[in-house]
Amino acid sequence: MTHASKAIPITGLGCLCAAGGTVPEVVETLFAGQRNVQYRPAGGHRYPVFQLASKDAPPGYFEGPECERCGRLAVTAAREALVHAGLTDEHLQTRTVGVCIGTTVGSAMNNEAFYRLFREGRMPGIEPIRRYLRTNPASMVARALGLTGPCQTIVNACSSGSVAIGHAGAWVKAGICDVAIAGGADMLCNVIHAGFLSLLITDSEPCRPFDRHRQGLNLGEGAGVVVLESEQSVRRRDAAVQARLCGYGNACDAYHISAPEPTGRGLKQAIALAMAEAQVAPHEIDFINAHGTGTPENDRVEGRVFPELFPGVPFSSTKGFTGHTLGASGGIEAVITTMCLQRKQVVANIGFEEPDPEFAGQPVVENTPIRGRYGLSDSVAFGGNNAVLILQEAGA
């Protein structure tokens, strides 16, 4: 059984991505089985991407400086999460509130105009660099909301959002802050898109996680944020609890810069750490929100590890609806995992049709009922980093 006193209440959720501009919209799209795919030209071809609809983008998102986009996504998700949590300005001013945001694109100076001038042999101005130095996503959230607690941006490839939530959970648990806004944010970027194309891990069709004929990922963009809050703060304002963060594990397999260790050594270690902290047994996990990028290597590892450690436990990837949002994915999937616990239902793994004979695990292909007590969300990232969150339903 979980030690409830150590599990951290989640009191608010915020999310925007290609599946919708708010948490309710995203959930409705997923459970309706609807894909909002767009196509982006590159190298004479068109590739599927999961881009924010114009109506869902933050004000100035497409018109403003590129380097501010990740931060704008994070701010938008954070505002939704705070409203959902019922945290007012007065609450925020009387508590120590931290911000921890994971990103990948938001950590680099992705400014095509700046690069283009260099390639043309001209010297670009200094303003893009100054602007970049002001657009750390976590700092943008803290400035926008007037927060003065601990503030950190996590850059740990595609596990960044999960690591940010685990890291912020440790702040709350240690009493460093009363409230922490945590998750991930990443934008679609032509430079990053070209990089994944050059690695030959981008599918020319809408992605097919765990399917035998999968060819790779489709990039997406968005942000997912949770509000973590101490038990004392929750009691002081009699707040509703959405779920609890009861386990976190993080481990690097130190195998390859862009491929997981084939036996899943690092993923297994991260799972073991999260399970130990949550103090739950494998049979108590009701479902798994898989990283499930649609790349051959990643899906093969998860497809072998899940049936070995969690026989019979349903799992699915939601990247067929959101695309791979890189550093945002762990945050977005923590929000989706929480909503699955509340609905007591797992989202169907869209895109899967034929089992891969190289592994035993097969995702659910229909929205599937569950008990809904514990959900596990994992991230399997470049650099061999693996991060796992275990979430518990609010009443468990």
Short mmCIF file of C-alpha atoms in Angstrom, two decimals:
data_model
loop_
_atom_site.label_atom_id
_atom_site.label_comp_id
_atom_site.label_asym_id
_atom_site.label_seq_id
_atom_site.Cartn_x
_atom_site.Cartn_y
_atom_site.Cartn_z
CA MET A 1 0.00 0.00 0.00
CA THR A 2 1.09 3.53 -0.71
CA HIS A 3 2.03 5.74 2.22
CA ALA A 4 -0.61 8.39 1.57
CA SER A 5 1.28 10.92 3.68
CA LYS A 6 4.15 10.81 1.14
CA ALA A 7 2.01 11.05 -1.98
CA ILE A 8 1.79 14.62 -3.27
CA PRO A 9 -1.62 16.05 -4.16
CA ILE A 10 -2.18 17.25 -7.72
CA THR A 11 -4.78 19.98 -7.57
CA GLY A 12 -4.74 21.45 -11.07
CA LEU A 13 -4.18 20.45 -14.70
CA GLY A 14 -3.43 22.48 -17.82
CA CYS A 15 -2.80 21.31 -21.36
CA LEU A 16 -2.83 22.46 -24.97
CA CYS A 17 -1.66 20.59 -28.05
CA ALA A 18 -2.95 19.56 -31.47
CA ALA A 19 -5.71 17.61 -29.74
CA GLY A 20 -7.18 20.76 -28.16
CA GLY A 21 -6.61 24.05 -26.41
CA THR A 22 -7.69 22.98 -22.92
CA VAL A 23 -7.70 19.78 -20.83
CA PRO A 24 -11.42 19.04 -21.50
CA GLU A 25 -10.91 19.55 -25.25
CA VAL A 26 -7.86 17.28 -25.33
CA VAL A 27 -9.66 14.53 -23.43
CA GLU A 28 -12.72 14.76 -25.67
CA THR A 29 -10.55 14.47 -28.81
CA LEU A 30 -8.64 11.46 -27.50
CA PHE A 31 -11.64 9.45 -26.39
CA ALA A 32 -13.43 10.30 -29.66
CA GLY A 33 -10.50 8.76 -31.57
CA GLN A 34 -9.94 11.94 -33.59
CA ARG A 35 -6.57 12.82 -35.12
CA ASN A 36 -5.86 16.46 -36.03
CA VAL A 37 -3.00 15.84 -38.46
CA GLN A 38 -1.43 18.56 -40.55
CA TYR A 39 1.42 18.30 -43.05
CA ARG A 40 4.67 20.24 -43.26
CA PRO A 41 6.86 20.33 -46.41
CA ALA A 42 10.49 19.31 -46.14
CA GLY A 43 13.00 18.10 -48.74
CA GLY A 44 10.39 17.84 -51.48
CA HIS A 45 8.03 15.71 -49.36
CA ARG A 46 5.18 16.37 -46.95
CA TYR A 47 5.38 14.98 -43.42
CA PRO A 48 2.61 14.68 -40.83
CA VAL A 49 2.89 16.99 -37.84
CA PHE A 50 0.62 17.74 -34.91
CA GLN A 51 0.49 21.52 -34.84
CA LEU A 52 -1.61 23.73 -32.60
CA ALA A 53 -4.77 25.02 -34.26
CA SER A 54 -4.73 28.80 -34.67
CA LYS A 55 -7.72 29.13 -32.32
CA ASP A 56 -5.85 27.28 -29.57
CA ALA A 57 -2.52 29.09 -29.84
CA PRO A 58 -1.61 31.72 -27.23
CA PRO A 59 -1.97 35.35 -28.37
CA GLY A 60 0.98 36.32 -30.56
CA TYR A 61 2.22 32.75 -30.76
CA PHE A 62 2.73 32.59 -34.53
CA GLU A 63 3.47 36.29 -35.01
CA GLY A 64 5.90 36.86 -32.14
CA PRO A 65 9.57 35.88 -31.75
CA GLU A 66 10.20 32.14 -32.23
CA CYS A 67 12.23 31.89 -29.05
CA GLU A 68 9.24 32.95 -26.94
CA ARG A 69 6.90 30.21 -28.19
CA CYS A 70 7.83 27.49 -25.70
CA GLY A 71 7.43 29.93 -22.84
CA ARG A 72 4.06 31.13 -24.15
CA LEU A 73 2.84 27.53 -24.26
CA ALA A 74 4.02 26.93 -20.70
CA VAL A 75 2.38 30.13 -19.44
CA THR A 76 -0.94 29.21 -21.09
CA ALA A 77 -0.96 25.70 -19.59
CA ALA A 78 0.08 27.06 -16.19
CA ARG A 79 -2.77 29.61 -16.17
CA GLU A 80 -5.31 26.87 -16.96
CA ALA A 81 -3.86 24.65 -14.24
CA LEU A 82 -4.02 27.42 -11.62
CA VAL A 83 -7.65 28.19 -12.46
CA HIS A 84 -8.44 24.47 -12.31
CA ALA A 85 -6.75 24.28 -8.92
CA GLY A 86 -8.71 27.27 -7.64
CA LEU A 87 -5.51 29.05 -6.68
CA THR A 88 -6.12 32.79 -6.62
CA ASP A 89 -3.57 35.61 -6.59
CA GLU A 90 -4.13 35.84 -2.84
CA HIS A 91 -3.30 32.15 -2.41
CA LEU A 92 -0.16 32.53 -4.53
CA GLN A 93 1.01 35.58 -2.58
CA THR A 94 0.74 33.76 0.75
CA ARG A 95 2.58 30.63 -0.37
CA THR A 96 6.02 29.75 -1.70
CA VAL A 97 5.33 28.72 -5.29
CA GLY A 98 7.97 27.03 -7.46
CA VAL A 99 8.12 26.53 -11.22
CA CYS A 100 9.82 23.59 -12.93
CA ILE A 101 9.37 23.23 -16.70
CA GLY A 102 10.93 20.64 -19.02
CA THR A 103 11.78 21.46 -22.62
CA THR A 104 14.13 20.60 -25.48
CA VAL A 105 13.45 23.17 -28.20
CA GLY A 106 13.04 25.89 -25.59
CA SER A 107 16.62 25.40 -24.46
CA ALA A 108 18.13 26.21 -27.85
CA MET A 109 18.24 29.41 -29.84
CA ASN A 110 16.01 28.31 -32.71
CA ASN A 111 15.89 31.47 -34.77
CA GLU A 112 15.76 30.79 -38.50
CA ALA A 113 16.16 34.46 -39.47
CA PHE A 114 19.32 34.66 -37.34
CA TYR A 115 20.78 31.49 -38.91
CA ARG A 116 19.83 32.62 -42.41
CA LEU A 117 21.82 35.84 -42.08
CA PHE A 118 24.88 33.86 -40.98
CA ARG A 119 24.55 31.54 -44.00
CA GLU A 120 24.36 34.57 -46.27
CA GLY A 121 27.63 35.84 -44.83
CA ARG A 122 26.02 38.74 -43.02
CA MET A 123 26.32 39.56 -39.34
CA PRO A 124 22.95 39.34 -37.53
CA GLY A 125 22.16 41.76 -34.75
CA ILE A 126 22.54 40.99 -31.04
CA GLU A 127 18.84 41.42 -30.16
CA PRO A 128 17.85 37.78 -30.96
CA ILE A 129 20.51 36.59 -28.50
CA ARG A 130 19.32 39.01 -25.79
CA ARG A 131 15.74 37.90 -26.39
CA TYR A 132 16.76 34.22 -26.21
CA LEU A 133 18.39 34.82 -22.83
CA ARG A 134 15.04 36.14 -21.52
CA THR A 135 12.92 33.24 -22.77
CA ASN A 136 13.79 30.38 -20.46
CA PRO A 137 10.32 28.72 -20.21
CA ALA A 138 10.31 28.38 -16.42
CA SER A 139 11.41 31.99 -16.01
CA MET A 140 8.69 33.16 -18.39
CA VAL A 141 6.07 31.37 -16.27
CA ALA A 142 7.48 32.82 -13.04
CA ARG A 143 7.55 36.37 -14.47
CA ALA A 144 4.07 36.11 -15.99
CA LEU A 145 2.55 34.95 -12.70
CA GLY A 146 4.75 36.94 -10.33
CA LEU A 147 6.14 33.85 -8.60
CA THR A 148 9.27 34.10 -6.48
CA GLY A 149 9.86 30.50 -5.34
CA PRO A 150 12.41 28.06 -6.82
CA CYS A 151 12.53 28.23 -10.61
CA GLN A 152 14.20 25.71 -12.91
CA THR A 153 14.09 24.58 -16.53
CA ILE A 154 14.88 20.89 -17.04
CA VAL A 155 16.58 19.88 -20.31
CA ASN A 156 16.71 16.11 -20.43
CA ALA A 157 15.59 15.36 -23.99
CA CYS A 158 12.16 13.73 -24.30
CA SER A 159 11.97 12.86 -20.61
CA SER A 160 12.21 16.54 -19.61
CA GLY A 161 8.53 16.98 -18.71
CA SER A 162 8.42 13.85 -16.55
CA VAL A 163 11.69 14.76 -14.85
CA ALA A 164 10.39 18.28 -14.16
CA ILE A 165 7.33 16.86 -12.38
CA GLY A 166 9.43 14.42 -10.37
CA HIS A 167 11.89 17.20 -9.48
CA ALA A 168 9.12 19.59 -8.42
CA GLY A 169 7.55 16.81 -6.37
CA ALA A 170 10.79 16.55 -4.41
CA TRP A 171 10.61 20.31 -3.69
CA VAL A 172 7.13 19.98 -2.24
CA LYS A 173 8.01 16.85 -0.30
CA ALA A 174 11.06 18.55 1.21
CA GLY A 175 9.07 21.63 2.19
CA ILE A 176 11.06 23.88 -0.18
CA CYS A 177 7.79 25.20 -1.56
CA ASP A 178 4.07 24.90 -0.80
CA VAL A 179 3.00 24.75 -4.43
CA ALA A 180 4.88 23.80 -7.60
CA ILE A 181 3.83 24.35 -11.20
CA ALA A 182 5.50 21.57 -13.15
CA GLY A 183 5.40 19.96 -16.59
CA GLY A 184 6.76 20.47 -20.07
CA ALA A 185 6.49 22.72 -23.12
CA ASP A 186 7.85 22.51 -26.65
CA MET A 187 7.12 24.12 -30.00
CA LEU A 188 7.31 22.81 -33.55
CA CYS A 189 10.53 24.02 -35.11
CA ASN A 190 11.88 23.55 -38.63
CA VAL A 191 15.45 23.09 -37.37
CA ILE A 192 14.44 20.24 -35.06
CA HIS A 193 12.16 18.76 -37.73
CA ALA A 194 15.07 18.66 -40.17
CA GLY A 195 17.18 16.95 -37.53
CA PHE A 196 14.69 14.13 -37.02
CA LEU A 197 14.31 13.74 -40.78
CA SER A 198 18.06 13.33 -41.09
CA LEU A 199 17.96 10.57 -38.46
CA LEU A 200 15.43 8.69 -40.65
CA ILE A 201 13.04 8.18 -37.72
CA THR A 202 10.13 10.28 -39.02
CA ASP A 203 7.11 8.45 -40.43
CA SER A 204 5.73 9.78 -43.72
CA GLU A 205 2.28 8.65 -42.54
CA PRO A 206 0.46 9.40 -39.27
CA CYS A 207 2.46 7.51 -36.63
CA ARG A 208 1.66 3.92 -35.66
CA PRO A 209 3.00 3.24 -32.17
CA PHE A 210 3.76 -0.47 -31.54
CA ASP A 211 2.52 -1.51 -35.00
CA ARG A 212 4.66 -3.95 -36.98
CA HIS A 213 4.97 -1.48 -39.87
CA ARG A 214 5.74 1.64 -37.84
CA GLN A 215 8.36 3.88 -39.43
CA GLY A 216 8.95 6.50 -36.78
CA LEU A 217 7.49 9.52 -35.06
CA ASN A 218 5.54 12.62 -36.06
CA LEU A 219 6.56 15.80 -34.27
CA GLY A 220 4.01 17.80 -32.30
CA GLU A 221 3.89 20.85 -30.05
CA GLY A 222 2.16 21.87 -26.87
CA ALA A 223 2.42 22.00 -23.10
CA GLY A 224 1.17 19.98 -20.17
CA VAL A 225 1.33 21.23 -16.59
CA VAL A 226 0.23 19.98 -13.20
CA VAL A 227 -0.07 21.86 -9.92
CA LEU A 228 1.58 19.97 -7.07
CA GLU A 229 0.59 21.14 -3.63
CA SER A 230 1.49 20.23 -0.07
CA GLU A 231 -1.11 18.53 2.13
CA GLN A 232 -0.98 21.52 4.47
CA SER A 233 -1.78 23.96 1.68
CA VAL A 234 -4.60 21.74 0.40
CA ARG A 235 -6.14 21.55 3.89
CA ARG A 236 -5.80 25.31 4.49
CA ARG A 237 -7.98 26.11 1.52
CA ASP A 238 -10.05 22.90 1.44
CA ALA A 239 -9.00 22.26 -2.15
CA ALA A 240 -10.13 19.41 -4.39
CA VAL A 241 -7.45 16.83 -5.22
CA GLN A 242 -7.35 15.53 -8.81
CA ALA A 243 -4.80 12.74 -8.23
CA ARG A 244 -1.58 12.18 -6.32
CA LEU A 245 2.03 11.80 -7.42
CA CYS A 246 3.17 8.78 -5.44
CA GLY A 247 6.24 7.51 -7.30
CA TYR A 248 9.08 8.87 -9.45
CA GLY A 249 12.11 7.15 -10.91
CA ASN A 250 14.87 8.42 -13.19
CA ALA A 251 17.72 6.33 -14.64
CA CYS A 252 20.15 6.54 -17.54
CA ASP A 253 21.20 3.40 -19.42
CA ALA A 254 24.37 5.07 -20.83
CA TYR A 255 24.04 3.02 -24.00
CA HIS A 256 23.60 5.24 -27.08
CA ILE A 257 22.93 8.90 -27.88
CA SER A 258 19.68 8.20 -29.76
CA ALA A 259 18.60 4.61 -28.99
CA PRO A 260 17.56 2.88 -25.75
CA GLU A 261 19.51 -0.08 -24.40
CA PRO A 262 17.83 -3.07 -26.17
CA THR A 263 16.90 -5.04 -23.05
CA GLY A 264 15.32 -1.98 -21.41
CA ARG A 265 17.86 -1.90 -18.61
CA GLY A 266 17.44 1.81 -17.92
CA LEU A 267 13.66 1.75 -18.21
CA LYS A 268 13.46 -1.17 -15.78
CA GLN A 269 15.64 0.69 -13.30
CA ALA A 270 13.49 3.82 -13.50
CA ILE A 271 10.34 1.71 -13.04
CA ALA A 272 11.87 -0.04 -10.00
CA LEU A 273 12.73 3.30 -8.38
CA ALA A 274 9.23 4.69 -8.97
CA MET A 275 7.54 1.50 -7.73
CA ALA A 276 9.69 1.51 -4.58
CA GLU A 277 8.77 5.09 -3.79
CA ALA A 278 5.08 4.46 -4.46
CA GLN A 279 5.21 1.20 -2.50
CA VAL A 280 2.89 -0.54 -4.92
CA ALA A 281 3.15 -4.02 -6.42
CA PRO A 282 3.06 -4.60 -10.21
CA HIS A 283 -0.45 -6.08 -10.05
CA GLU A 284 -1.70 -2.81 -8.50
CA ILE A 285 -0.80 -0.81 -11.62
CA ASP A 286 -4.03 -0.51 -13.60
CA PHE A 287 -2.63 0.87 -16.86
CA ILE A 288 0.46 2.33 -18.49
CA ASN A 289 0.62 5.48 -20.58
CA ALA A 290 3.56 4.43 -22.77
CA HIS A 291 6.16 6.72 -24.31
CA GLY A 292 5.25 4.93 -27.59
CA THR A 293 6.88 7.21 -30.15
CA GLY A 294 6.37 4.87 -33.11
CA THR A 295 10.12 4.46 -33.65
CA PRO A 296 11.26 0.83 -34.08
CA GLU A 297 13.79 0.84 -31.21
CA ASN A 298 11.74 2.64 -28.55
CA ASP A 299 8.56 0.65 -29.10
CA ARG A 300 10.49 -2.63 -29.16
CA VAL A 301 11.94 -1.95 -25.71
CA GLU A 302 8.62 -0.95 -24.14
CA GLY A 303 6.84 -3.83 -25.93
CA ARG A 304 9.21 -6.24 -24.21
CA VAL A 305 9.47 -4.62 -20.78
CA PHE A 306 5.75 -4.09 -20.11
CA PRO A 307 4.58 -7.73 -20.46
CA GLU A 308 7.65 -8.88 -18.52
CA LEU A 309 7.11 -6.57 -15.53
CA PHE A 310 3.34 -6.00 -15.76
CA PRO A 311 1.76 -9.08 -17.35
CA GLY A 312 -1.81 -8.39 -18.44
CA VAL A 313 -1.71 -4.69 -17.61
CA PRO A 314 -3.22 -2.61 -20.47
CA PHE A 315 -1.06 0.04 -22.06
CA SER A 316 -1.33 2.56 -24.87
CA SER A 317 0.51 5.46 -26.47
CA THR A 318 -1.29 8.77 -27.00
CA LYS A 319 1.26 10.17 -29.46
CA GLY A 320 -1.04 9.20 -32.32
CA PHE A 321 -3.20 12.12 -31.12
CA THR A 322 -0.60 14.63 -29.92
CA GLY A 323 2.46 13.81 -31.99
CA HIS A 324 5.76 13.60 -30.20
CA THR A 325 5.96 16.85 -28.30
CA LEU A 326 9.51 16.11 -27.09
CA GLY A 327 10.16 17.87 -23.77
CA ALA A 328 6.45 18.55 -23.34
CA SER A 329 5.41 14.92 -23.72
CA GLY A 330 5.95 13.89 -20.09
CA GLY A 331 3.82 16.81 -18.88
CA ILE A 332 1.06 16.23 -21.41
CA GLU A 333 0.99 12.51 -20.65
CA ALA A 334 0.86 13.11 -16.90
CA VAL A 335 -2.27 15.18 -17.50
CA ILE A 336 -3.75 12.44 -19.72
CA THR A 337 -2.86 9.75 -17.17
CA THR A 338 -4.66 11.74 -14.47
CA MET A 339 -7.75 12.07 -16.65
CA CYS A 340 -7.69 8.33 -17.43
CA LEU A 341 -7.64 7.62 -13.68
CA GLN A 342 -10.64 9.89 -13.20
CA ARG A 343 -12.58 8.42 -16.12
CA LYS A 344 -11.46 4.87 -15.22
CA GLN A 345 -10.76 4.30 -18.89
CA VAL A 346 -7.63 3.97 -21.04
CA VAL A 347 -7.40 5.74 -24.40
CA ALA A 348 -7.15 3.47 -27.46
CA ASN A 349 -3.71 3.32 -29.09
CA ILE A 350 -4.59 4.82 -32.46
CA GLY A 351 -2.55 3.66 -35.46
CA PHE A 352 -1.91 0.12 -34.23
CA GLU A 353 -3.15 -2.61 -36.57
CA GLU A 354 -0.70 -5.51 -36.74
CA PRO A 355 1.34 -6.99 -33.87
CA ASP A 356 5.11 -6.94 -34.14
CA PRO A 357 6.52 -10.49 -33.80
CA GLU A 358 9.64 -9.05 -32.14
CA PHE A 359 7.82 -8.38 -28.85
CA ALA A 360 4.89 -9.76 -26.91
CA GLY A 361 3.26 -6.52 -25.76
CA GLN A 362 0.23 -5.25 -27.67
CA PRO A 363 -1.48 -1.96 -26.83
CA VAL A 364 -5.21 -1.58 -26.33
CA VAL A 365 -7.01 -0.72 -29.58
CA GLU A 366 -10.27 0.42 -28.00
CA ASN A 367 -11.02 2.75 -25.10
CA THR A 368 -10.74 0.25 -22.26
CA PRO A 369 -12.32 0.28 -18.77
CA ILE A 370 -9.93 0.04 -15.79
CA ARG A 371 -10.17 0.06 -12.01
CA GLY A 372 -8.37 3.40 -12.06
CA ARG A 373 -6.35 3.36 -8.84
CA TYR A 374 -2.75 3.62 -10.14
CA GLY A 375 -1.43 4.69 -13.53
CA LEU A 376 2.18 4.64 -14.71
CA SER A 377 3.54 7.07 -17.30
CA ASP A 378 7.03 6.56 -18.72
CA SER A 379 9.42 8.56 -20.90
CA VAL A 380 12.25 6.93 -22.89
CA ALA A 381 14.57 9.67 -24.12
CA PHE A 382 17.62 10.33 -26.28
CA GLY A 383 20.81 10.07 -24.29
CA GLY A 384 19.52 6.91 -22.61
CA ASN A 385 17.47 8.76 -20.02
CA ASN A 386 14.34 7.11 -18.65
CA ALA A 387 11.80 8.70 -16.33
CA VAL A 388 8.72 7.15 -14.73
CA LEU A 389 5.83 8.74 -12.83
CA ILE A 390 3.25 6.76 -10.86
CA LEU A 391 -0.02 8.56 -10.24
CA GLN A 392 -2.68 7.52 -7.78
CA GLU A 393 -6.37 8.33 -7.93
CA ALA A 394 -7.38 11.01 -5.49
CA GLY A 395 -9.43 8.72 -3.26
CA ALA A 396 -7.12 5.67 -3.16
#
